Amino acid sequence: QSALTQPRSVSGSPGQSVTISCTGTSSDVGGYNYVSWSQQYPGKAPRLIIYDVSKRPSGVPDRFSGSKSGNTASLTISGLQAEDEADYYCCSYAGTYSFYVFGTGTKVTVL
Amino acid sequence: EVQLVESGGGLIQPGRSLRLSCAASGFIFNDFAMHWVRQAPGKGLEWVAGISWNGNDIGYVDSVKGRFIISRDNAKNSLFLQMNSLRSEDTAMYYCAKDWRSNYGALHIYGQGTMVTDSS
């Protein structure tokens, strides 16, 4: 049950694109198509923005997109906006008795 | 509107127990798996425990196995976390979370959390 590995921080200017990686193992990210991403503002509860690797819940802007290759998943934010400045966490299903494992978290800064 | 309201947090003393509750509304509770997720001050999210829609599948993070017990009462739309043999490292905000599906898929909706703090 080791945490998935994410970069500590990424940054970009408004309108640019940023990509956050999430690296796990064949027991989690690589073994299931149940990778999700959540956004969290300071002092607030997390909000799901991507599930099943690349699907968006209703109400989430289409500038958020997800993908996966092998043991690494990615979240791309296109057309970066000031309101996207937040912490982002990946999460993967990890089996019947482990359920889920989170990533280490990435702080996105809009320059 | 889906709502999850946690309660039961407070000051803890190492070795003592605490029971967290989560009241759910706005969805068919017994159609979905439910979970507890925690976040220590200034740290990242950690999945703590999960239970399938019917209670048949239960899982825990290694650090709480043998100490914490997750349960649910589908008749009362409620989720619980019995926390025993508490440690200072259990200090965190504890979130109740609804799954996307009946068994697993993604952590979809979170409550606002209840804080558990070491009293020492």
XYZ file of C-alpha atoms in Angstrom:
231
model
C 0.000 0.000 0.000
C 2.637 2.545 -0.946
C 1.394 5.946 -2.063
C 1.407 6.650 -5.785
C 4.134 9.060 -6.869
C 3.251 12.549 -8.076
C 5.439 15.614 -8.611
C 5.322 17.919 -5.611
C 4.418 20.947 -7.730
C 3.787 22.144 -11.269
C 3.141 25.639 -12.550
C 1.994 27.404 -15.662
C 0.746 30.726 -16.963
C -2.933 31.364 -17.695
C -3.927 29.707 -20.962
C -1.069 27.206 -20.914
C -1.381 23.459 -20.367
C 0.111 21.517 -17.482
C 0.332 17.766 -17.001
C 0.600 15.919 -13.691
C 1.940 12.367 -13.637
C 0.930 9.631 -11.209
C 3.142 6.553 -11.059
C 2.142 3.328 -9.382
C 2.620 -0.375 -9.969
C 0.957 -3.255 -11.769
C -0.997 -3.871 -8.535
C -2.801 -0.558 -8.734
C -2.550 1.936 -11.632
C -1.343 -0.633 -14.139
C -3.751 -3.342 -13.069
C -7.095 -1.570 -13.238
C -8.824 1.161 -15.231
C -10.038 2.746 -12.004
C -7.765 5.770 -11.767
C -9.366 8.978 -10.567
C -8.258 12.538 -9.886
C -9.500 14.962 -7.258
C -9.025 18.686 -6.786
C -8.716 20.193 -3.312
C -8.651 23.816 -2.256
C -7.090 24.712 1.128
C -9.429 23.935 3.988
C -12.004 22.302 1.711
C -13.053 18.745 0.986
C -11.729 17.102 -2.190
C -13.786 17.188 -5.388
C -13.715 14.393 -7.988
C -12.776 15.673 -11.452
C -11.788 12.498 -13.352
C -12.837 8.866 -12.854
C -12.246 5.624 -14.766
C -8.953 7.106 -16.092
C -10.530 9.651 -18.445
C -14.228 10.268 -17.668
C -15.492 13.548 -16.234
C -18.394 13.850 -13.775
C -21.076 16.284 -14.846
C -20.118 19.895 -14.206
C -16.366 19.398 -14.607
C -14.937 21.532 -17.430
C -13.595 19.660 -20.460
C -10.206 21.346 -20.044
C -9.512 18.611 -17.495
C -8.520 15.339 -19.144
C -7.008 12.065 -18.003
C -5.048 9.225 -19.559
C -3.003 6.174 -18.618
C -0.081 4.243 -20.031
C 1.194 1.202 -18.192
C 1.750 2.029 -14.538
C 1.540 5.804 -15.032
C -1.585 7.931 -15.214
C -1.705 11.598 -16.164
C -3.964 14.586 -15.638
C -3.786 17.443 -18.131
C -5.260 20.860 -17.496
C -5.588 22.776 -20.767
C -6.178 26.497 -20.914
C -5.053 26.993 -17.333
C -7.179 29.410 -15.299
C -6.542 31.158 -11.983
C -9.245 29.056 -10.326
C -7.277 25.892 -11.166
C -4.688 26.758 -8.517
C -5.195 23.945 -6.019
C -3.861 20.580 -4.872
C -4.505 17.577 -7.102
C -4.496 13.950 -6.016
C -4.612 10.823 -8.124
C -6.211 7.711 -6.699
C -6.260 4.125 -7.916
C -8.217 1.027 -7.045
C -5.783 -1.468 -5.526
C -7.722 -4.664 -4.988
C -10.535 -6.166 -2.933
C -9.071 -5.622 0.540
C -7.003 -2.533 -0.210
C -9.694 -0.667 -2.134
C -7.819 2.554 -2.869
C -4.402 4.185 -2.740
C -3.838 7.931 -3.175
C -1.010 9.773 -4.814
C 1.311 12.051 -2.868
C -0.423 15.152 -4.216
C 0.629 17.962 -6.561
C 0.259 21.676 -5.982
C -0.649 23.533 -9.159
C 0.375 27.180 -9.229
C -0.950 29.608 -11.821
C 1.752 32.190 -12.467
C -28.554 16.902 -3.418
C -26.086 14.385 -2.013
C -25.073 15.222 1.549
C -22.634 13.510 3.886
C -22.376 14.852 7.427
C -19.670 13.516 9.704
C -19.699 13.703 13.482
C -17.897 12.253 16.489
C -14.482 13.836 16.155
C -12.677 15.456 19.049
C -9.630 15.283 21.289
C -8.070 11.863 21.628
C -5.801 10.295 24.199
C -3.410 7.586 23.022
C -4.865 4.170 23.693
C -8.460 5.372 23.960
C -11.366 4.917 21.529
C -13.575 7.151 19.404
C -16.519 6.428 17.113
C -17.125 8.492 13.995
C -20.504 8.635 12.275
C -21.593 9.785 8.833
C -25.214 10.608 8.028
C -26.019 10.294 4.331
C -28.900 11.808 2.369
C -29.881 12.657 -1.179
C -29.081 9.259 -2.720
C -29.925 5.588 -2.330
C -27.399 4.769 0.387
C -27.490 0.985 0.024
C -26.602 1.197 -3.674
C -23.066 2.446 -3.056
C -19.829 1.498 -1.359
C -18.706 3.939 1.336
C -15.305 4.940 2.682
C -13.354 6.901 5.253
C -10.475 9.067 4.057
C -8.195 11.090 6.340
C -5.815 13.990 5.982
C -3.256 14.840 8.643
C -2.555 18.571 9.088
C -0.517 19.823 6.126
C -0.353 16.359 4.572
C -1.965 14.472 1.714
C -5.066 12.331 1.490
C -5.018 8.763 2.806
C -7.736 6.163 2.220
C -8.453 4.554 5.605
C -11.275 2.043 5.224
C -14.005 1.006 2.834
C -17.161 -1.130 2.818
C -19.189 -2.393 -0.127
C -22.893 -1.690 -0.534
C -23.934 -4.828 1.342
C -21.046 -4.951 3.812
C -19.588 -8.133 2.325
C -16.326 -6.541 1.214
C -14.357 -4.546 3.777
C -10.825 -3.226 3.570
C -8.388 -1.176 5.656
C -5.086 0.579 5.182
C -2.340 -1.403 6.894
C -1.732 1.220 9.608
C -5.245 0.800 11.077
C -5.815 -2.939 10.608
C -6.780 -4.550 13.904
C -7.577 -1.150 15.474
C -10.336 0.414 13.345
C -13.673 -1.135 12.332
C -15.867 0.224 9.539
C -19.565 -0.591 9.481
C -22.794 0.642 7.956
C -26.501 0.667 8.790
C -28.381 0.788 5.489
C -31.726 1.163 7.273
C -30.469 4.392 8.853
C -28.367 5.648 5.926
C -25.347 5.774 8.198
C -21.660 4.889 8.068
C -19.452 4.389 11.099
C -15.787 4.108 12.020
C -14.921 2.610 15.394
C -11.417 3.751 16.232
C -9.659 1.799 19.002
C -6.144 1.943 20.446
C -5.747 5.428 19.070
C -2.289 6.807 18.379
C -1.049 10.366 18.015
C -0.455 9.664 14.315
C -4.202 9.145 13.874
C -4.621 12.919 14.254
C -6.323 14.078 11.062
C -9.443 15.390 9.409
C -11.613 12.363 8.694
C -13.842 12.510 5.607
C -16.745 10.223 4.831
C -16.862 9.496 1.093
C -19.429 7.938 -1.246
C -18.119 5.666 -3.959
C -19.053 6.025 -7.608
C -20.331 2.419 -7.677
C -21.700 -0.322 -5.439
C -18.345 -2.039 -4.866
C -15.575 0.283 -6.090
C -14.677 2.744 -8.807
C -13.818 6.164 -7.465
C -14.317 8.325 -4.389
C -17.100 10.504 -5.683
C -18.552 12.762 -2.998
C -16.954 13.797 0.300
C -18.440 15.253 3.446
C -16.926 18.300 5.113
C -15.025 16.183 7.594
C -14.672 15.777 11.341
C -11.389 16.547 13.093
C -9.643 14.077 15.367
C -6.831 15.683 17.367
C -4.289 14.306 19.812
C -4.853 15.974 23.160
C -1.201 15.789 24.249
